[in-house]
XYZ file of C-alpha atoms in Angstrom:
594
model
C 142.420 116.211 150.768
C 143.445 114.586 154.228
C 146.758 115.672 153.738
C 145.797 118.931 153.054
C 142.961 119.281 156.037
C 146.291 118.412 158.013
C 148.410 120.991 157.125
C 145.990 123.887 156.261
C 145.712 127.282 158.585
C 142.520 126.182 159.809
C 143.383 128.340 163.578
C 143.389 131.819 160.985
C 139.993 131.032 160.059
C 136.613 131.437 161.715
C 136.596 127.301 162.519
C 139.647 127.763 164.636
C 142.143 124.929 165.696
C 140.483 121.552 164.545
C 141.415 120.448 168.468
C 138.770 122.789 169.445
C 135.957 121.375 166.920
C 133.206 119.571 168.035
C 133.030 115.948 168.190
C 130.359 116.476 165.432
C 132.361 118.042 163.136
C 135.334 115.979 163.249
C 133.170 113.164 162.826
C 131.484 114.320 159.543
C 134.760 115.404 158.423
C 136.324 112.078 159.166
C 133.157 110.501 157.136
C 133.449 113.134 154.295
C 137.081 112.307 153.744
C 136.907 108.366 153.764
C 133.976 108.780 151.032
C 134.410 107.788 147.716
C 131.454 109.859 146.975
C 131.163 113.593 146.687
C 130.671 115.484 150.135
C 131.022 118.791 151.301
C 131.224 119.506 155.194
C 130.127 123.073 155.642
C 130.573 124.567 159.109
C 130.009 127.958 161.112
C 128.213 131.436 160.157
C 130.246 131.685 157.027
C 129.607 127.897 156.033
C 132.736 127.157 155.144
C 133.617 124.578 152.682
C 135.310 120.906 153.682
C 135.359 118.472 151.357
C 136.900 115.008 149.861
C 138.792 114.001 146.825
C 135.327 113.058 144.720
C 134.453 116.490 144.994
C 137.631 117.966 143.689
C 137.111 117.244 139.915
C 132.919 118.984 140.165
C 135.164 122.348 141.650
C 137.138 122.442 138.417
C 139.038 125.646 138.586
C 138.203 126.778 141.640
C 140.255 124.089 143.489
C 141.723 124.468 145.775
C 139.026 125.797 147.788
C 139.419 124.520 151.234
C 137.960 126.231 154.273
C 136.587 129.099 151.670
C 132.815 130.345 152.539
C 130.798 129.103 150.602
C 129.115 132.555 149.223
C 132.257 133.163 147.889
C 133.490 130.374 146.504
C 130.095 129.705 144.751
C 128.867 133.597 144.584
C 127.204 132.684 141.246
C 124.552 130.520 142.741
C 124.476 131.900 145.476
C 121.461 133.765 145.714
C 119.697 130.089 144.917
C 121.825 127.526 147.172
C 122.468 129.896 149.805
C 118.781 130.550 150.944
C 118.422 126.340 150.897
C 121.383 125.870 153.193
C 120.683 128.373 155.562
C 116.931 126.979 156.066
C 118.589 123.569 157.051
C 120.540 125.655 159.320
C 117.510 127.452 161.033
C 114.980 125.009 160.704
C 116.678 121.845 161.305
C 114.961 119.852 158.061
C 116.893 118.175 155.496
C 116.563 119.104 151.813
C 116.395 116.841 148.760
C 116.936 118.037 145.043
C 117.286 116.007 142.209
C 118.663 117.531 138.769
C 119.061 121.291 139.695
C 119.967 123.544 136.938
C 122.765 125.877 138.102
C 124.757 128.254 136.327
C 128.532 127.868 137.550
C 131.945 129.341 136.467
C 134.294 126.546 137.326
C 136.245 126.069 133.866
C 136.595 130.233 132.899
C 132.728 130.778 131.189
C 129.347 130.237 132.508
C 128.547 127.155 132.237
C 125.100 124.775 132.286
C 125.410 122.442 134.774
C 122.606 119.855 136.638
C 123.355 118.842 139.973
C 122.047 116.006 142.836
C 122.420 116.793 146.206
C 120.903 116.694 149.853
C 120.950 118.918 152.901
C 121.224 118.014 156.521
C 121.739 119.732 159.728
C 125.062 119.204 161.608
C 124.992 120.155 165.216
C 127.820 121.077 167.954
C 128.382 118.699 170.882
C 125.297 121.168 172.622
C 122.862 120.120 170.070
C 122.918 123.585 168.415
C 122.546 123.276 164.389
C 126.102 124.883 163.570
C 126.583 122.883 160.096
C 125.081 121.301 156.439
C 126.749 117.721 155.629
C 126.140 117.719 151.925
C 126.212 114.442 149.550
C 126.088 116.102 146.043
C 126.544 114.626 142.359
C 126.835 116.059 138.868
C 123.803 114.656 136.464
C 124.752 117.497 134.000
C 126.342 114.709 131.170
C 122.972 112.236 132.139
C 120.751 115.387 131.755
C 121.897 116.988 128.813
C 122.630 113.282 126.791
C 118.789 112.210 127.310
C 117.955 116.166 126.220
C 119.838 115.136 123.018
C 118.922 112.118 122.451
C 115.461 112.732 122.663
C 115.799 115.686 120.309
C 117.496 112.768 118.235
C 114.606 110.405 118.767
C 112.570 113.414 117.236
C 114.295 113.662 114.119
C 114.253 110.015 113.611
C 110.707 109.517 114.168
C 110.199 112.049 110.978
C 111.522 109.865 108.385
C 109.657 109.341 105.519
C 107.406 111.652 106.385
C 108.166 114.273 104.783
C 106.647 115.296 100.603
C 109.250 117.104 99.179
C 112.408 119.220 100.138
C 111.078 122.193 101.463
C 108.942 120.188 103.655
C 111.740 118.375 105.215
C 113.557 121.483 106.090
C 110.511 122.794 107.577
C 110.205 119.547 109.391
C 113.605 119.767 110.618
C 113.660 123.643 111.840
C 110.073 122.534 114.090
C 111.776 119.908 115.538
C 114.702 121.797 116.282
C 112.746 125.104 117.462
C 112.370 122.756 121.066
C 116.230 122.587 121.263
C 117.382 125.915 122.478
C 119.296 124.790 124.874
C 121.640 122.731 122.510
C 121.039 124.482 119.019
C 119.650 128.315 119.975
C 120.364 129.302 116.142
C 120.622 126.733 113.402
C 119.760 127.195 109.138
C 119.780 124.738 106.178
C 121.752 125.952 103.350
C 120.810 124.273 99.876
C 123.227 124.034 96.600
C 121.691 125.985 93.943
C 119.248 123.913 91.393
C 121.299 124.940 88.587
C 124.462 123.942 90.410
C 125.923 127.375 91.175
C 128.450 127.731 94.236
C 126.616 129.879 96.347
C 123.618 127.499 98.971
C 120.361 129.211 98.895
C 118.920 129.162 102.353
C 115.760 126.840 102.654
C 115.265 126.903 106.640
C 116.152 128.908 109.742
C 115.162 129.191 113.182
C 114.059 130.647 115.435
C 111.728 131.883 112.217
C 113.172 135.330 110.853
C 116.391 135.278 112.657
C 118.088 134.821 109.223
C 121.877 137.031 110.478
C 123.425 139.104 108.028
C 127.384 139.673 108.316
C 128.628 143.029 110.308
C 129.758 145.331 107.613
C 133.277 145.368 109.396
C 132.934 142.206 110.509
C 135.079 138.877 108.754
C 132.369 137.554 106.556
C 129.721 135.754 106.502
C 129.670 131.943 107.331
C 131.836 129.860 104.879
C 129.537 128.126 103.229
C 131.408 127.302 100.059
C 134.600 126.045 101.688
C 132.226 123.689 103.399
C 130.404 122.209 100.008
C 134.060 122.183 98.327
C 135.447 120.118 100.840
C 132.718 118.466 102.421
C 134.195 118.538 105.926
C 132.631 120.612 109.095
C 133.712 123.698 110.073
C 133.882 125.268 113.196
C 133.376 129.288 113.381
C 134.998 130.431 116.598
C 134.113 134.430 115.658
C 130.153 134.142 115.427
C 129.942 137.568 117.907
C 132.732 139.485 115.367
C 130.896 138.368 112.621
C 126.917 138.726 113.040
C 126.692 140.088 116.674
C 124.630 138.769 118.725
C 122.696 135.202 117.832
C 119.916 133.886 119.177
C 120.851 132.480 122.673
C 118.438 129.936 123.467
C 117.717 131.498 127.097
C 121.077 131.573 128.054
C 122.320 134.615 129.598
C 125.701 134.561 127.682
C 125.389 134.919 123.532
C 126.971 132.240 121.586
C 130.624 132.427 120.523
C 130.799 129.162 118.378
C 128.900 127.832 115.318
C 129.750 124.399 113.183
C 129.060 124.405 109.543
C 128.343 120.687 108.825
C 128.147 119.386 104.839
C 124.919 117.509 104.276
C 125.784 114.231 102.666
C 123.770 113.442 99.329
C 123.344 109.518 98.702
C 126.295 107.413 98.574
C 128.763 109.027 96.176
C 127.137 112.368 95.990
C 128.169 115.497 96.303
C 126.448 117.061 99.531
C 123.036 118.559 99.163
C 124.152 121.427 100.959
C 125.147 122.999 104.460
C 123.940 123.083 107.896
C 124.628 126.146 110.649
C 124.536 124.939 114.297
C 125.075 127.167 116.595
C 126.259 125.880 119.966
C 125.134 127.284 123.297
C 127.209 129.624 125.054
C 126.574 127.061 128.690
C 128.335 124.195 127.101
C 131.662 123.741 125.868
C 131.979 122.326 122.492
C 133.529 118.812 123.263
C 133.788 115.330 121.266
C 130.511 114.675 123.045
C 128.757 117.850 121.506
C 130.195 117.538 118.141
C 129.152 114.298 117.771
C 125.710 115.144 119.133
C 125.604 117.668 116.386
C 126.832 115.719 113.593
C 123.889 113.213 114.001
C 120.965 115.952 113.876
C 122.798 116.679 110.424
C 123.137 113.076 109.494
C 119.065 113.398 110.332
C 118.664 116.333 108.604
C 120.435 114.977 105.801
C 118.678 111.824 105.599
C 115.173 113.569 105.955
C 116.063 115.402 102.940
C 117.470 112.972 101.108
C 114.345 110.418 101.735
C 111.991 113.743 100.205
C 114.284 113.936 97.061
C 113.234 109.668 96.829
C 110.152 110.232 97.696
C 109.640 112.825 94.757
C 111.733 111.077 92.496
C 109.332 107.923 92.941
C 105.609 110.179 92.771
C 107.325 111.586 89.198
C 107.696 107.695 89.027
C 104.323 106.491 89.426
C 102.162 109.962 88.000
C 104.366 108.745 84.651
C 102.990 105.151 85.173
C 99.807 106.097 85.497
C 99.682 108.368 82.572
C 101.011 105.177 80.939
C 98.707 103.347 82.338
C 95.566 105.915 81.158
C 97.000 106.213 77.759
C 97.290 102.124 77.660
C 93.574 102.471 78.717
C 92.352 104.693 76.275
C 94.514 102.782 73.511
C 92.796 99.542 74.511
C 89.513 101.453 74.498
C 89.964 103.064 71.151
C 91.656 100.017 69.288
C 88.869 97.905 70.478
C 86.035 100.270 69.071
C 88.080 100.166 66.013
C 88.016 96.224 65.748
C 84.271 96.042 65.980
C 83.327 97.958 63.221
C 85.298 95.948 60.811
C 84.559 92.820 62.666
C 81.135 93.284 62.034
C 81.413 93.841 58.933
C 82.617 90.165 58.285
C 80.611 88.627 60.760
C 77.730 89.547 58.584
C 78.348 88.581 55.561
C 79.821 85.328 56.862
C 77.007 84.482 58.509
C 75.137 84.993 55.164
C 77.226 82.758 53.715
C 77.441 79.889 56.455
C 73.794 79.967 55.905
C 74.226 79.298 52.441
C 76.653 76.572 52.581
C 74.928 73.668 51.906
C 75.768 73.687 48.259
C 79.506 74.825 48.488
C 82.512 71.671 48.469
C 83.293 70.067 52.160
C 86.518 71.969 52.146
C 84.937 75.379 51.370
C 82.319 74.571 54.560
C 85.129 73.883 56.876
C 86.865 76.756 55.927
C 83.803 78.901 56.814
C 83.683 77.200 60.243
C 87.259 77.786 61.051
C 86.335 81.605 59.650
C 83.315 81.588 62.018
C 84.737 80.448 65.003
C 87.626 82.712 65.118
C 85.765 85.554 64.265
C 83.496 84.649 67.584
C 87.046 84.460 69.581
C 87.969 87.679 67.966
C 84.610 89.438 68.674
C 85.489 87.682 72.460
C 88.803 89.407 72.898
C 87.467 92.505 71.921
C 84.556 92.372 74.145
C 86.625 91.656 76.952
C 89.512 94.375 76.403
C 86.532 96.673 75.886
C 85.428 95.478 79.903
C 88.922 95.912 81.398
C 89.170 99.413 79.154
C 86.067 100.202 81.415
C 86.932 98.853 84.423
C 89.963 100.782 84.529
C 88.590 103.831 83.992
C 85.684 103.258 86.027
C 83.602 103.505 83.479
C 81.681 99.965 83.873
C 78.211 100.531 85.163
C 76.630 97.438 86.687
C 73.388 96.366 87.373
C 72.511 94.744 90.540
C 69.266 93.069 90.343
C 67.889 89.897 92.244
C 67.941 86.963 89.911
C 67.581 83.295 90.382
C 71.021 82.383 90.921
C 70.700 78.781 90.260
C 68.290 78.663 87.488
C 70.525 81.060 85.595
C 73.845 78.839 86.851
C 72.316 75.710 85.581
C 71.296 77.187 81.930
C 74.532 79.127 81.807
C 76.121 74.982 82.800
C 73.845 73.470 80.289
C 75.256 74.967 77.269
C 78.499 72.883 77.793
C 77.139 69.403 78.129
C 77.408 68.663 74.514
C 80.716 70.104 74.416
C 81.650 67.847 77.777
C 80.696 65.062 76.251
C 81.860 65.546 73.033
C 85.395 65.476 74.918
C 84.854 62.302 76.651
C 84.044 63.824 79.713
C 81.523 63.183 82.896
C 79.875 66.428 83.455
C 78.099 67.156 86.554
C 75.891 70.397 87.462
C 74.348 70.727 90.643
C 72.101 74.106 91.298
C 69.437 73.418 93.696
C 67.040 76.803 94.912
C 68.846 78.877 96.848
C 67.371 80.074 100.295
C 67.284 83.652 99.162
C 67.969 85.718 95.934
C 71.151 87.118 95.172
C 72.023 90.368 93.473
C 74.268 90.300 90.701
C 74.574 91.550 87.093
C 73.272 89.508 84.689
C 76.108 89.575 81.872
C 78.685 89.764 84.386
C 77.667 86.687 85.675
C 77.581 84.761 82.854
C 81.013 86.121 82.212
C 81.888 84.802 85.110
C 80.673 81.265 84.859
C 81.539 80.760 81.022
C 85.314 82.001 81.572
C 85.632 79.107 84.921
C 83.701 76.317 82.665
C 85.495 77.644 79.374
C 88.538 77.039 81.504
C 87.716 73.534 82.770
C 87.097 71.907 79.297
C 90.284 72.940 78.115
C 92.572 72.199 80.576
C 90.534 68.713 81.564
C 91.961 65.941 78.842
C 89.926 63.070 81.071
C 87.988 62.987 84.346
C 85.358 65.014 84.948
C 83.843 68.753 85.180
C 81.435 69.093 88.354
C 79.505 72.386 88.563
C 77.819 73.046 92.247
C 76.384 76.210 93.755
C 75.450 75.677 97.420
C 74.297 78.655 100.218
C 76.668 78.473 102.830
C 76.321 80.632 105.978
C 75.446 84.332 104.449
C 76.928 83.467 101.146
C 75.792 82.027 97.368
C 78.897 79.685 96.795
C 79.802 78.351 93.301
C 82.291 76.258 92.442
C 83.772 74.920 89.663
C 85.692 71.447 89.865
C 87.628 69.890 87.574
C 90.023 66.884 87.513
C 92.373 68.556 84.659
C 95.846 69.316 84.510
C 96.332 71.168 87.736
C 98.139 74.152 88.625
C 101.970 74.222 90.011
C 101.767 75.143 93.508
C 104.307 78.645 92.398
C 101.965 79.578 89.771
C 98.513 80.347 92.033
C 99.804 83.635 93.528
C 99.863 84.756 90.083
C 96.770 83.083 88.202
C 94.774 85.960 88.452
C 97.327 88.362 86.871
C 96.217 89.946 83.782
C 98.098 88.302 80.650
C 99.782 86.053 82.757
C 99.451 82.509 80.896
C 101.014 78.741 82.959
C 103.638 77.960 80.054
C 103.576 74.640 78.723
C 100.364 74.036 80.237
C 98.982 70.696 78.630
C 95.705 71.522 76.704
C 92.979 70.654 74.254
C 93.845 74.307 72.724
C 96.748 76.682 72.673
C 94.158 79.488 72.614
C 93.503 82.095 74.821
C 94.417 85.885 75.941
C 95.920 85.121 79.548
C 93.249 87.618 80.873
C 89.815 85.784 81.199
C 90.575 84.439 84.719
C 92.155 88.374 85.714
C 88.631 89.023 84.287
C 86.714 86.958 86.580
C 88.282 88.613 89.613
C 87.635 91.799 88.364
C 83.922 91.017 88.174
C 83.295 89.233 91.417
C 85.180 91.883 93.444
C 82.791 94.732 91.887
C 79.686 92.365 93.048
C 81.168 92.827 96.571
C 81.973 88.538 96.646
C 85.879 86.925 96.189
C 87.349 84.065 94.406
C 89.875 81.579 95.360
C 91.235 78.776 93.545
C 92.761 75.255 94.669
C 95.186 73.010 92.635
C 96.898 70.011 93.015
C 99.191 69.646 89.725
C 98.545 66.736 87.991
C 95.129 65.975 89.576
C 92.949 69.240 88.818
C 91.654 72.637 90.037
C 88.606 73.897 91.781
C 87.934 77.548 91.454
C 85.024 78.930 94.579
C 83.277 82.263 94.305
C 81.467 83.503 96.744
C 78.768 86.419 96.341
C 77.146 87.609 99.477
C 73.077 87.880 99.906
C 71.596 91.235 100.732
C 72.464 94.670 98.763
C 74.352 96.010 102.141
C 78.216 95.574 99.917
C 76.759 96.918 96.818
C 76.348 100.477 96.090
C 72.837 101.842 96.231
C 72.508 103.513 93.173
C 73.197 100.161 91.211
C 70.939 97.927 92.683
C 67.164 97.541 91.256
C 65.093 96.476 94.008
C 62.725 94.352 91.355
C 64.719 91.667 88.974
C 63.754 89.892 85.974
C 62.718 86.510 87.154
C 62.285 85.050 82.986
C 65.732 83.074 82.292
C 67.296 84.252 79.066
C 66.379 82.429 75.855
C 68.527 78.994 75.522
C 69.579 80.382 72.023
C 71.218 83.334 73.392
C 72.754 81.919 76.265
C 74.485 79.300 73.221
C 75.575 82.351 71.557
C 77.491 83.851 73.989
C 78.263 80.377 74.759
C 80.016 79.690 71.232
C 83.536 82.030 71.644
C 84.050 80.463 74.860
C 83.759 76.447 73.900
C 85.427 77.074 70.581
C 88.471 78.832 72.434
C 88.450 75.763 74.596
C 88.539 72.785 72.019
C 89.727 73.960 68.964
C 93.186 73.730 67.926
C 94.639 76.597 65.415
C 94.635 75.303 62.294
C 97.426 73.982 60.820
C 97.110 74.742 57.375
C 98.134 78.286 56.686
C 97.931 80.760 53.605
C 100.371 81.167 51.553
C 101.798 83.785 51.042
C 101.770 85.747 47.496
C-alpha cells in the first residue's frame, strides 16, 4: 500500500498533491501504513479512503480502493456508517462500536458481516476537524462461531431428555426456531416404519412452512439419494425449485440447502434425512458445513437416545408385568398350599397327640412330619407377606406396645433352644423411656428371623440380645459370635433369595428370603437395619425404629395399644418353624421310591 500511496494520482483528486497535505495527515497516513493492524485514514468533504495492507483482505473485492469516497466505495452501509463519521467530523468526539452488524458486498452477494472499530477526529495544521483516523477489525468469524456454538450447546443440553421420537424432533425444531440467522428453514425427514423409500416428514420450522416443489420447477429435495447413499447433499437450486424459503430476516432469500443423512446406531442404516437451509448472508464454507453437520449429529443423537429410551420403558413395563404376574403367582400358589397344608397339619396333630402308644421310630417320624410341616406353613406365610408387600396390599397396624417386654418374651422362647446348642445366651431389654409404635406380628417377624438366624449360623460362642434407646431411637440388636459374613457378601445380604454358599451351619435349611424379609418390615415401620460382620468371628445385625408416629402414616396408627403381652404358648408357636429351621438337619433317610 506504500508503494501504491507513492505512485497513485492523488493531485486528480479532491486531496490534491500529498506535498500540499497537512502535517496531520501525512502523519496519520505515515502511522496507518506502518500498522500491522487495520486502519483507514479518511480525509476531506468526500472522506476519502487511505488505508494499510491489514485492511486489504476486510475490502475483499473491492480492492483496490485507494483514495475512493467512502459513500461510494461502501454505498451499502452507508446510510448507517456515514451519519457516525460525519458526527466525529462536526462534533469533534470519538466513537466506539464493538460487534456492528453490517450488511456488505465485498465477495459478489450480500453478505453478514460484524465489525470493531473506533472514530476520531483528524484536524489540518489550523486545528480545523478535516479527517476520521479509523482502527477497525472484523469479529464476524468470533460472532457468528459463539452464535453456533451456543445453538450447539442447546442441542447438547437436550439429551436424554426427550420420551419418544416425535418428541425429539419437536425438541430439535424449538431449539432450532432461535437460529434464523444460521438455519432460516430446516425439516426432519423420517424412513417409513414399514421400511418404504420415501421419509415421512416428522418436523419443520418455522411451523407450517412445510415447501412444496414448483410445478416446473426440478423436483423436490432428494431425499432418497440421500438415505441410499448416506452422504450429504448440497442443493444449489432451492429458489428454482420451491421459490422463496424462509429467510431468517435476511433481506436476500436463500439459494443453498444441505440434505444431511441421520446416522442410526453404529452399523445402521440412517434414521432418516435432515434439510438445512443456509442463510443467504453467509457463504457456505468448510466452517459452515461443519457447523451444520454437528446440529445433525445432535439431531441424530437426540433421536436415536428416544428410540433407547423407548426401547428400554417397553423393557421395564414387560418386567413389571413379569414382575405382577410373579406376584400374583406367588399370591395364588401360596393360598393354594394352605388349604392342603392344613389339611395335614390337622390330622397330624391328632395323631402326635396320640403317639404315646405307637413304636419310637413311628414317633420320630411324626416329629420330622411336624416340624417340616411348621417350616412349610413358614414359607408360605412369608411368600404370602412379600405377595402383599409387593402389591401393596399389607396393611399394618401401628400401635404403642412395650417394646422391651414384648423383645424379651419374643428372646425367651430361644433359651432352651440356646442352650440346647451349647450356647451362652444373653437378653438384655430394660424399659424403654417412651413407647414405640410398631406392628405387633411384624415385629415378632422381625426378631424371630435375626435370632432364628443367630442359632444357626453360631456353632459356639454366644447369642446376646440388647435393645437400648439411643438419642430419638428404640435400638435392637442382635449379636452373635457365629460364622461371620465375607466382607463381598453384605451389600447383598438383604437380597431376596440370595443365600452365602457354603456357609457353615447347624442346618442347610432355609428360603434365602427371611433376612430380605426383615428389611422389608422395618422400612414400612419408618426405622432401618444394618448389619456388621467380621468372617470367622460373627455378625451383629442393629435395627432401629424411631419414637413418635410423625414417619408413620396416620391412618395406621391406633393412638391406644394393647399393653397385655401375648400368651407364652403362642409366642412358642410361632416360635417352633423358626428354631426347627435353625437346628434341624434334613433327614437323611429318604423314601423309596415304588
Amino acid at each position: 500500500m506504500a508503494r501504491r500511496m507513492r505512485t497513485f494520482p492523488w493531485e486528480k483528486t479532491s486531496l490534491g498533491d500529498p506535498s500540499t497535505w497537512p502535517s496531520a495527515l501525512r502523519a496519520a497516513c505515515d502511522i496507518c501504513l506502518a500498522s500491522r493492524f487495520p486502519i483507514i485514514v479518511l480525509w476531506g468533504e468526500d472522506l476519502r479512503f487511505v488505508y494499510n495492507d491489514a485492511y486489504v483482505p476486510l475490502l475483499g473485492d473491492k480492492h483496490p480502493a485507494l483514495g475512493t469516497p467512502g459513500e461510494e466505495l461502501w454505498g451499502e452501509i452507508w446510510h448507517i456508517v456515514g451519519p457516525m463519521l460525519r458526527s466525529v467530523v462536526e462534533t469533534g468526539e470519538s466513537i466506539w462500536v464493538e460487534d456492528m452488524m453490517l450488511p456488505v458486498n465485498r465477495h459478489g452477494f450480500l453478505e453478514e458481516t460484524y465489525w470493531t472499530y473506533s472514530y476520531g477526529p483528524l484536524c489540518d495544521d489550523g486545528g480545523t476537524i478535516r479527517g476520521v483516523f479509523t482502527t477497525v477489525n472484523d469479529t464476524t468469524e468470533r460472532v457468528v462461531g459463539e452464535r453456533r456454538m451456543a445453538l450447539l450447546r442447546e442441542l447438547g443440553a437436550r439429551a436424554g431428555t426427550a420420551r419418544g421420537v416425535e418428541d425429539a424432533c419437536r425438541l430439535v425444531a424449538g431449539v432450532l426456531d432461535r437460529a434464523g440467522r444460521d438455519i432460516p428453514h430446516a425439516a426432519i425427514h423420517l424412513r417409513a416404519p414399514d421400511g418404504g423409500p420415501d421419509p415421512e416428514p416428522a418436523a419443520v420450522r418455522p411451523t407450517g412452512t412445510a415447501p412444496l416443489p414448483l410445478p416446473e420447477g426440478p423436483g423436490g429435495w432428494p431425499l432418497e439419494e440421500v438415505l441410499r447413499t448416506g452422504r450429504a447433499v448440497v442443493v444449489e437450486d432451492v429458489r428454482e425449485r420451491f421459490g422463496h424459503l424462509p429467510d431468517g430476516g435476511w433481506p436476500v432469500p436463500p439459494e443453498r440447502a444441505v440434505l444431511l443423512p441421520l446416522s442410526g446406531e453404529t452399523g445402521a442404516e440412517p434414521l432418516g434425512v435432515m434439510v438445512l437451509v443456509t442463510t443467504a448472508g453467509r457463504p457456505l464454507d468448510d466452517g459452515y458445513r461443519t457447523f451444520l453437520e454437528l446440529v445433525a449429529r445432535q439431531t441424530a443423537a437426540l433421536i436415536n437416545g428416544a428410540v433407547a429410551y423407548r426401547v428400554q420403558q417397553q423393557r421395564v413395563e414387560e418386567l413389571a408385568e413379569l414382575d405382577r404376574a410373579k406376584t400374583l403367582f406367588f399370591s395364588n400358589v401360596s393360598h393354594e398350599f394352605r388349604t392342603p397344608l392344613t389339611l395335614i397339619s390337622g390330622p397330624l396333630a391328632e395323631m402326635r397327640a396320640r403317639a404315646a402308644d405307637l413304636p419310637a421310630d413311628l414317633r420320630e417320624d411324626l416329629e420330622v412330619m411336624h416340624r417340616n410341616a411348621l417350616r412349610l406353613g413358614k414359607l408360605v406365610n412369608t411368600l404370602l407377606d412379600f405377595s402383599r408387600l409387593e402389591a401393596g396390599r399389607m396393611r399394618a397396624r401401628f400401635e404403642p406396645v412395650d417394646l422391651a417386654g414384648l423383645t424379651a418374651d419374643l428372646a425367651g422362647v430361644f433359651r432352651s433352644a440356646m442352650e440346647r446348642a451349647g450356647l451362652t445366651y444373653e437378653v438384655h431389654c430394660p424399659p424403654l423411656p417412651r413407647a414405640v409404635c410398631v406392628d405387633r406380628d411384624m415385629w415378632e417377624k422381625i426378631v424371630l428371623n435375626l435370632l432364628g438366624n443367630a442359632l444357626k449360623f453360631t456353632l459356639e460362642g454366644s447369642v446376646v440380645v440388647r435393645l437400648s434407646a439411643e438419642e430419638d431411637r428404640a435400638v435392637l440388636r442382635v449379636s452373635d459370635t457365629g460364622t461371620g459374613v465375607a466382607a463381598d457378601e453384605i451389600p447383598r445380604l438383604f437380597e431376596r433369595f440370595h443365600r452365602i454358599e457354603n456357609a457353615r451351619s447347624r442346618s442347610n435349611e432355609g428360603s434365602g428370603i427371611g433376612l430380605a424379609l426383615v428389611r422389608e418390615l422395618v422400612t414400612l415401620h419408618g426405622g432401618t437395619i444394618t448389619a456388621g460382620s467380621v468372617e470367622g468371628e460373627g455378625t451383629t445385625f442393629t435395627v432401629r425404629l424411631p419414637f413418635g408416629t410423625d414417619h408413620l402414616p396416620g391412618d395406621a396408627v391406633v393412638e391406644e395399644g394393647a399393653t397385655a403381652r401375648p400368651a407364652a404358648a403362642r409366642v412358642a408357636e410361632k416360635a417352633a418353624p423358626y428354631i426347627g429351621e435353625a437346628v434341624h438337619p434334613l433327614p437323611e433317610r429318604s423314601v423309596a421310591a415304588p
